[in-house]
Coordinates of C-alpha atoms in Angstrom, one line a residue:
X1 CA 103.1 -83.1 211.4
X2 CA 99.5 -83.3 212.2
X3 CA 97.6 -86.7 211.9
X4 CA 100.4 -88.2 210.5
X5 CA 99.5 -91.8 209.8
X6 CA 100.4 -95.2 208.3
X7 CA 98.8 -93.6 204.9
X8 CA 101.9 -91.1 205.2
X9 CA 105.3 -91.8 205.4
X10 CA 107.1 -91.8 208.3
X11 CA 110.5 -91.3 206.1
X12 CA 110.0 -89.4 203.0
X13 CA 111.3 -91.5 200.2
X14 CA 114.3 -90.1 198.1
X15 CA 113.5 -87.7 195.0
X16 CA 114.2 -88.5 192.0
X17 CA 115.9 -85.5 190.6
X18 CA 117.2 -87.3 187.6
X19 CA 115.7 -86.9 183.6
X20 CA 116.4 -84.1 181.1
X21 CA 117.6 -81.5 183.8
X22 CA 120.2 -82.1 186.0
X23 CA 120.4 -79.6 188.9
X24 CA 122.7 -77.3 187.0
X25 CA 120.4 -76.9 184.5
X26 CA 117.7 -76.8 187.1
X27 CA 119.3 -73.6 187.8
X28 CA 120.4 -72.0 184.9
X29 CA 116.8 -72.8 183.9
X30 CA 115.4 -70.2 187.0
X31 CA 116.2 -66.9 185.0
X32 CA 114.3 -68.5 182.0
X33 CA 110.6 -68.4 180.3
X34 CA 109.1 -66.3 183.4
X35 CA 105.8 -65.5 180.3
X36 CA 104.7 -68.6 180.3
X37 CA 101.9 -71.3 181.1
X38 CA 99.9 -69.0 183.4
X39 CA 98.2 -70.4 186.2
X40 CA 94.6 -70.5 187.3
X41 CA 93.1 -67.5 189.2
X42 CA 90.5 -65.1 189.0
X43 CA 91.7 -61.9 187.8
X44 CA 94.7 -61.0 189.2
X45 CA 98.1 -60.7 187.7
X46 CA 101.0 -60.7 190.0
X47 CA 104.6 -59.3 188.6
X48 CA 103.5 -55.3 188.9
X49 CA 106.2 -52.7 188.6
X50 CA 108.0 -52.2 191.8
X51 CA 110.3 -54.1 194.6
X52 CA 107.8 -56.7 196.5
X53 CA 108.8 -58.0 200.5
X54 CA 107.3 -60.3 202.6
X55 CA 108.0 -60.9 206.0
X56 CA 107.2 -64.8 206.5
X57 CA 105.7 -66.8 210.0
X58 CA 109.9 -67.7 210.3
X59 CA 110.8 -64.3 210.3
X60 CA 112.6 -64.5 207.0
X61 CA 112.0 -61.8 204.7
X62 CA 112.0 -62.1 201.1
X63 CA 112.6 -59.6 199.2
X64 CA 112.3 -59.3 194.9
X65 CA 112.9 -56.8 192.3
X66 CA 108.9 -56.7 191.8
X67 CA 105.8 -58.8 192.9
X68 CA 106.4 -62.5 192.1
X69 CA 104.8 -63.6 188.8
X70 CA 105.6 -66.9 188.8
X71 CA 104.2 -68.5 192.1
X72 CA 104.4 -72.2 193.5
X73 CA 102.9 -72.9 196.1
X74 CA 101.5 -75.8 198.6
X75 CA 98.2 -77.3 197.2
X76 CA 96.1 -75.8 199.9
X77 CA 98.0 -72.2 200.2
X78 CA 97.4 -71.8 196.5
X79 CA 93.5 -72.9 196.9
X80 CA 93.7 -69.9 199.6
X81 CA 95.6 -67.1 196.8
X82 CA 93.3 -68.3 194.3
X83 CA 90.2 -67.5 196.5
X84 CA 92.0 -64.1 196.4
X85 CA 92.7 -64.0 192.7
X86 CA 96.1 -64.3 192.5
X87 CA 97.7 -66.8 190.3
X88 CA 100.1 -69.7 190.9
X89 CA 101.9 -71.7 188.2
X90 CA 102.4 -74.6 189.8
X91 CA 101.3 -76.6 193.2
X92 CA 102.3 -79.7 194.9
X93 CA 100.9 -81.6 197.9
X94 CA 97.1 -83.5 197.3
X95 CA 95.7 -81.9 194.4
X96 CA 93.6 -84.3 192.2
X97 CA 92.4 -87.4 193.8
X98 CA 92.8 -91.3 191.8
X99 CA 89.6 -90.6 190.0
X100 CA 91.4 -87.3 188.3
X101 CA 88.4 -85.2 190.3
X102 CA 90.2 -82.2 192.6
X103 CA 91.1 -83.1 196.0
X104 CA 89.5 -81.6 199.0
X105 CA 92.6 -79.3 199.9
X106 CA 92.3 -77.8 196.3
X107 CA 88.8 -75.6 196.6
X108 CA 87.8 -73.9 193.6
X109 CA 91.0 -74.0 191.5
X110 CA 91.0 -75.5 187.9
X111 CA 93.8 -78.1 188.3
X112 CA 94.0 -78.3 184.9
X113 CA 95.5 -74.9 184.6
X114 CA 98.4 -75.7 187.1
X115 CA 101.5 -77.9 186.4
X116 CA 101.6 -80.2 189.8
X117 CA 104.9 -81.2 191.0
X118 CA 104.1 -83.6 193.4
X119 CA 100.3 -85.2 194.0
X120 CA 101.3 -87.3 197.4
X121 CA 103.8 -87.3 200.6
X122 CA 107.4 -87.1 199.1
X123 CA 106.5 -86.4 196.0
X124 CA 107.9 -82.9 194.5
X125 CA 109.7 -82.8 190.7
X126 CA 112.4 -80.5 190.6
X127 CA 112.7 -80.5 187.2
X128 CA 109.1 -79.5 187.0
X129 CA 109.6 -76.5 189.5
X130 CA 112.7 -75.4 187.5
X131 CA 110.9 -75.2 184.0
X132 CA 108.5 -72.8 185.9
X133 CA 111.3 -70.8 186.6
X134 CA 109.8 -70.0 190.4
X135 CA 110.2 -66.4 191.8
X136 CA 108.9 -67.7 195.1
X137 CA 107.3 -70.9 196.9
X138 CA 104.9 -70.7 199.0
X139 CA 103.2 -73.2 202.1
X140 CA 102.5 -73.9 205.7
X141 CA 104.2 -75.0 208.3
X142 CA 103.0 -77.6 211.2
X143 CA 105.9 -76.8 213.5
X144 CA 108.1 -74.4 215.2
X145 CA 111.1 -75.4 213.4
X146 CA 110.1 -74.0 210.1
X147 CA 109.6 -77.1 208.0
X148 CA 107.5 -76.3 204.8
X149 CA 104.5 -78.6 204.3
X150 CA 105.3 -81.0 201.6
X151 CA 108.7 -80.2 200.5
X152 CA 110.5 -83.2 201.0
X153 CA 113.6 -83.1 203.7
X154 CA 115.9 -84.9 201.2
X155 CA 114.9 -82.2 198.4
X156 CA 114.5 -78.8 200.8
X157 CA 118.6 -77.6 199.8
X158 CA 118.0 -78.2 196.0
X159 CA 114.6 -76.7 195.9
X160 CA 115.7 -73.5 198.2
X161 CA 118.4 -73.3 195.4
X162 CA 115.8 -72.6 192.9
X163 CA 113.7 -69.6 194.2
X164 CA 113.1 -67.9 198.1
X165 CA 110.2 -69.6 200.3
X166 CA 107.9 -67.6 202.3
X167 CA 106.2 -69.7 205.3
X168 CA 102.8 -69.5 206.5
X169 CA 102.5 -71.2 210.2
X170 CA 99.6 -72.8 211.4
X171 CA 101.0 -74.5 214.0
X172 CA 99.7 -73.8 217.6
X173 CA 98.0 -70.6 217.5
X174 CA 93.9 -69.8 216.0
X175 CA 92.4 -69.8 212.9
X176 CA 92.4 -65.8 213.0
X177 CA 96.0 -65.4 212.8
X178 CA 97.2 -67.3 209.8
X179 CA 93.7 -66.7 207.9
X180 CA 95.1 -63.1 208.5
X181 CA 98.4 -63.7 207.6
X182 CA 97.3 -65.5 204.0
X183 CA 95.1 -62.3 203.5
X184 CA 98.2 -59.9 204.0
X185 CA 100.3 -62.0 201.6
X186 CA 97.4 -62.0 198.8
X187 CA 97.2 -58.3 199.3
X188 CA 101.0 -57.8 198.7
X189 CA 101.2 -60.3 195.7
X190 CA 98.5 -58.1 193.8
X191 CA 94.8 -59.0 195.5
X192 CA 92.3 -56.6 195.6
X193 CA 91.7 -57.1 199.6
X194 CA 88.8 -54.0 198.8
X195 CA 86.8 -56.0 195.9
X196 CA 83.3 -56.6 197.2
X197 CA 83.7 -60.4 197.0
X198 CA 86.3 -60.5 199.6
X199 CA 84.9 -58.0 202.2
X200 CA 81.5 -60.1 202.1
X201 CA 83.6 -63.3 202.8
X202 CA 85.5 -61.3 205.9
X203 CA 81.8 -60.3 207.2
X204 CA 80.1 -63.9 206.9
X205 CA 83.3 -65.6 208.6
X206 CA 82.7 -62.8 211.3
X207 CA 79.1 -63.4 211.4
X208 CA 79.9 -67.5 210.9
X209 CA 82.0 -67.3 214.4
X210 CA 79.2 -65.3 216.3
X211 CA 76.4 -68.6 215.0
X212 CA 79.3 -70.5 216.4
X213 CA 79.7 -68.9 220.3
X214 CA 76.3 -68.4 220.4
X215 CA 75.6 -72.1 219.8
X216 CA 78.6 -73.7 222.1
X217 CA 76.9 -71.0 224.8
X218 CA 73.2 -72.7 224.1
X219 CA 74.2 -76.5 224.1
X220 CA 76.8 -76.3 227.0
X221 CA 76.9 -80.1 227.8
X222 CA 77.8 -81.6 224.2
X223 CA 81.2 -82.7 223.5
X224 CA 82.8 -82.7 220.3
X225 CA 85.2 -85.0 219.4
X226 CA 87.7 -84.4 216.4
X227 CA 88.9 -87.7 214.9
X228 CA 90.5 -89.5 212.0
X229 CA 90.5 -93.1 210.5
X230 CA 92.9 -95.4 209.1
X231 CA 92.4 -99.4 208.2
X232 CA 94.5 -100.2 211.7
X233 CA 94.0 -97.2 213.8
X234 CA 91.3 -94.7 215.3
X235 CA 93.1 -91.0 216.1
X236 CA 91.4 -88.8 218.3
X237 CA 92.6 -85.3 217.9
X238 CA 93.6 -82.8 220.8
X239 CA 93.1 -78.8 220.3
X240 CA 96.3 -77.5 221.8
X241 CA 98.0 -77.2 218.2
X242 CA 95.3 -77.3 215.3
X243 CA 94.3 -73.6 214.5
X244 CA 90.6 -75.3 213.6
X245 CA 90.0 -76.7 217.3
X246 CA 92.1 -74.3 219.0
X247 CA 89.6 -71.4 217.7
X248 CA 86.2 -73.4 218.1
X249 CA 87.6 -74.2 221.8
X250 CA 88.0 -70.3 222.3
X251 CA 84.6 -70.0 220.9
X252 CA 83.4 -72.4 223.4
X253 CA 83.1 -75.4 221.8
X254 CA 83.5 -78.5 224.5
X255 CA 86.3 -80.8 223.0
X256 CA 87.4 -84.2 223.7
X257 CA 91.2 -84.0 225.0
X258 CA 93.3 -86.9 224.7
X259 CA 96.1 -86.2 228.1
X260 CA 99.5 -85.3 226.4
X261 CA 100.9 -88.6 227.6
X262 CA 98.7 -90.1 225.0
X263 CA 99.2 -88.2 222.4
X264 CA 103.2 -88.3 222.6
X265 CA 103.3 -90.8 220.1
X266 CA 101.2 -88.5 217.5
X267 CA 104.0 -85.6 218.5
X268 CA 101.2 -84.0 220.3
X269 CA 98.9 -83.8 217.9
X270 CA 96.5 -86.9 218.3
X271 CA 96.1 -90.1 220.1
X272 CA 96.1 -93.4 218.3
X273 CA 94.2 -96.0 219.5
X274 CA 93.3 -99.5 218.1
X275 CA 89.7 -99.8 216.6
X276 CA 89.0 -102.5 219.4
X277 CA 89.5 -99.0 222.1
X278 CA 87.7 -96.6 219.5
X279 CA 84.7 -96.3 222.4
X280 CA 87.7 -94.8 224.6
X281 CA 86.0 -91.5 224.8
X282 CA 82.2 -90.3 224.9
X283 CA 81.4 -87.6 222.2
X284 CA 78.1 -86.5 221.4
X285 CA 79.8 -85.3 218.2
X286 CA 82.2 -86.1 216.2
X287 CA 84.1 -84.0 213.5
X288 CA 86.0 -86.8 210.8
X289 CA 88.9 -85.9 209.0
X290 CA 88.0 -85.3 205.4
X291 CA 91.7 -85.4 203.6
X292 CA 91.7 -88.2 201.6
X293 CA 94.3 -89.4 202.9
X294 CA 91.6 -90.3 205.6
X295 CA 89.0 -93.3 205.5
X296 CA 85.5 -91.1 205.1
X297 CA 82.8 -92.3 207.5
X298 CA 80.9 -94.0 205.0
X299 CA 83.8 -96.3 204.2
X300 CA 84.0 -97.1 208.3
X301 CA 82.9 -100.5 208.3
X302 CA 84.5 -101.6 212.0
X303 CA 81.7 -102.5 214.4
X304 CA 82.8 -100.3 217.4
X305 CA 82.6 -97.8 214.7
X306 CA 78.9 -98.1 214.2
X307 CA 78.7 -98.5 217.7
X308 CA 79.5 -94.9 218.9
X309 CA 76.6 -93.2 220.3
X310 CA 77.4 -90.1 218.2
X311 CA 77.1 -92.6 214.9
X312 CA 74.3 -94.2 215.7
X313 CA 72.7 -90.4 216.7
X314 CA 73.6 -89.9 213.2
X315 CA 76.1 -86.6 214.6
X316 CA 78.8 -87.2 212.7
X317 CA 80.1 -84.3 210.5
X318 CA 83.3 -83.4 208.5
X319 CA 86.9 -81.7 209.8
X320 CA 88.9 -80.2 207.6
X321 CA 92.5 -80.4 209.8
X322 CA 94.1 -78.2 206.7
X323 CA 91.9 -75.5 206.2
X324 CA 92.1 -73.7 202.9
X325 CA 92.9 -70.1 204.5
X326 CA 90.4 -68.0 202.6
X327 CA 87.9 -66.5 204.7
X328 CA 85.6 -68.0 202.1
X329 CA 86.7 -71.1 202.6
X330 CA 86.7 -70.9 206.5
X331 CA 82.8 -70.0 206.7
X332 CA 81.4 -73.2 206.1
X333 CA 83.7 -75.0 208.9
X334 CA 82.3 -72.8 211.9
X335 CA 78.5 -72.9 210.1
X336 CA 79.1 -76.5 210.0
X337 CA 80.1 -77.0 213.1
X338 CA 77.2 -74.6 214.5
X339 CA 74.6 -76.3 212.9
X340 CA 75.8 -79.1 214.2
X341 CA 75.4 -78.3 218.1
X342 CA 72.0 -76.3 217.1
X343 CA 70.7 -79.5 216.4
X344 CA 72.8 -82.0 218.7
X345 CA 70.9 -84.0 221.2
X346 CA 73.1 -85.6 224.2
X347 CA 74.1 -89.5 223.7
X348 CA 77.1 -89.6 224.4

């Protein structure tokens, strides 16, 4: 799991599946109600006439009597559907933050519209999901094994019980490939992948990654550093596995990257180090984890912190690890990023 941290579990916590549906009901409950409490969206209705397949990032193939109408899906892969138009009933994973204001990872969705089965690790209400009567869920995956992003191991049988899962991956491979992927799977649950709104995006993400190489070509001696914080730990990020680095390193962009003996503890992903070792590596930028999960830079208040040249340079700028995979979405992380190196000066 990327950037997995004291913040998350290491063991998610038991479900409770108890309350006014047992599983048997749970499942009688799946043929059920499929008219109501539509979700948020802009326009699109999925459920059309006709047999609907997908063939998913595990190679499973799902296959319906007609496009799914009632869609749940991860937090961030329904922010991406959304961008799209199509509609999901219900989401789990971050969604609203403790203030009740949306969470990062849910873009432009009205979260009011959506029933949320889970808001944090482990958290997923079966009973919830079954009342939707689900004809398919829908997430990411951060390994090779096929694990759904925030369906909970102790939960995955019961919940696979209740309606097919389709798997986006976005593990180990660039942006391009599953921001493609989430596109094809709009398109077959009812988006208009012609509309005039969603060709525009296509074209600025295209023209956003040109700013980008032309940029990394122009400042070829600054180093970007991706990182994350925690009360106790500092993680430095490698690119080999995040489809955000992986992509601005084929653009160009001159990464920090941790050896892979260091970041065996973060399952390849990152290298933890104590806040006293936080000047480990020089950056002349650095890219912070914006989940909020994740200690924002303004809530840094560690001295080597402030310290960093890249801080004190005032060239510290946001990372969104799980990027919402709408091309929409996507443009303002290479712009971001671009600007960034337009205007970087050397200091680390």
């Amino acid at each position: 799991m990327p950037h997995a941290r004291a913040t998350h579990p290491t063991r998610r916590g038991l479900l409770a599946a108890g309350g006014a549906l047992g599983l048997g009901a749970a499942l009688a409950a799946c043929g059920d109600d499929k008219g109501k409490d539509a979700g948020s969206g802009k326009g699109t209705t999925a459920g059309g006439s006709g047999p609907w397949s997908f063939r998913d990032d595990r190679g499973t193939t799902v296959k319906l009597d007609k496009v799914p109408a009632n869609i749940v899906a991860f937090t961030g892969a329904a922010a991406a559907l959304y961008d799209y138009g199509v509609q999901v009933k219900g989401v789990f994973g971050p969604t609203r933050t403790s203030g009740g204001k949306p969470d990062v990872q849910a873009g432009d969705m009205d979260i009011s519209k959506v029933t949320v089965l889970g808001n944090a690790w482990g958290q997923f209400s079966i009973e919830k999901y079954a009342a939707l009567a689900p004809d398919v869920l829908i997430s990411t995956m951060f390994d090779d094994a096929g694990t759904l992003w925030y369906v909970p191991d102790e939960s995955k049988k019961k919940i696979s019980q209740l309606a097919p899962s389709v798997g986006i991956s976005v593990y180990d491979r660039p942006l391009t490939e599953p921001l493609q992927r989430m596109w094809e799977l709009a398109g077959s649950l009812g988006a208009d992948l012609k509309a005039a709104e969603v060709t525009a995006a296509k074209k600025r993400f295209e023209d956003a990654a040109a700013r980008l190489r032309a940029a990394a070509r122009a400042k070829p001696g600054i180093r970007v550093m991706a990182a994350s914080a925690s009360d106790e730990l500092f993680y430095v990020s490698g690119t080999d596995l995040s489809v955000d680095l992986e992509y601005f390193k084929s653009l160009g962009v001159d990464f920090v990257e941790p050896p892979a003996s260091a970041k065996a503890k973060g399952g390849g992903w990152y290298e933890s180090l104590s806040w006293e070792n936080a000047d480990k590596y020089r950056a002349d930028i650095i890219m912070m984890d914006d989940r909020t999960s994740a200690i924002q830079p303004a809530g840094i208040t560690k001295a080597t912190w402030k310290e960093l040249p890249a801080v004190k340079a005032g060239q510290v700028i946001p990372r969104s690890p799980e990027p919402i995979l709408s091309y929409d979405k996507c443009v303002p992380l290479l712009t971001g990023l671009a600007e960034a190196l337009e205007k970087a000066r050397k200091v680390g």
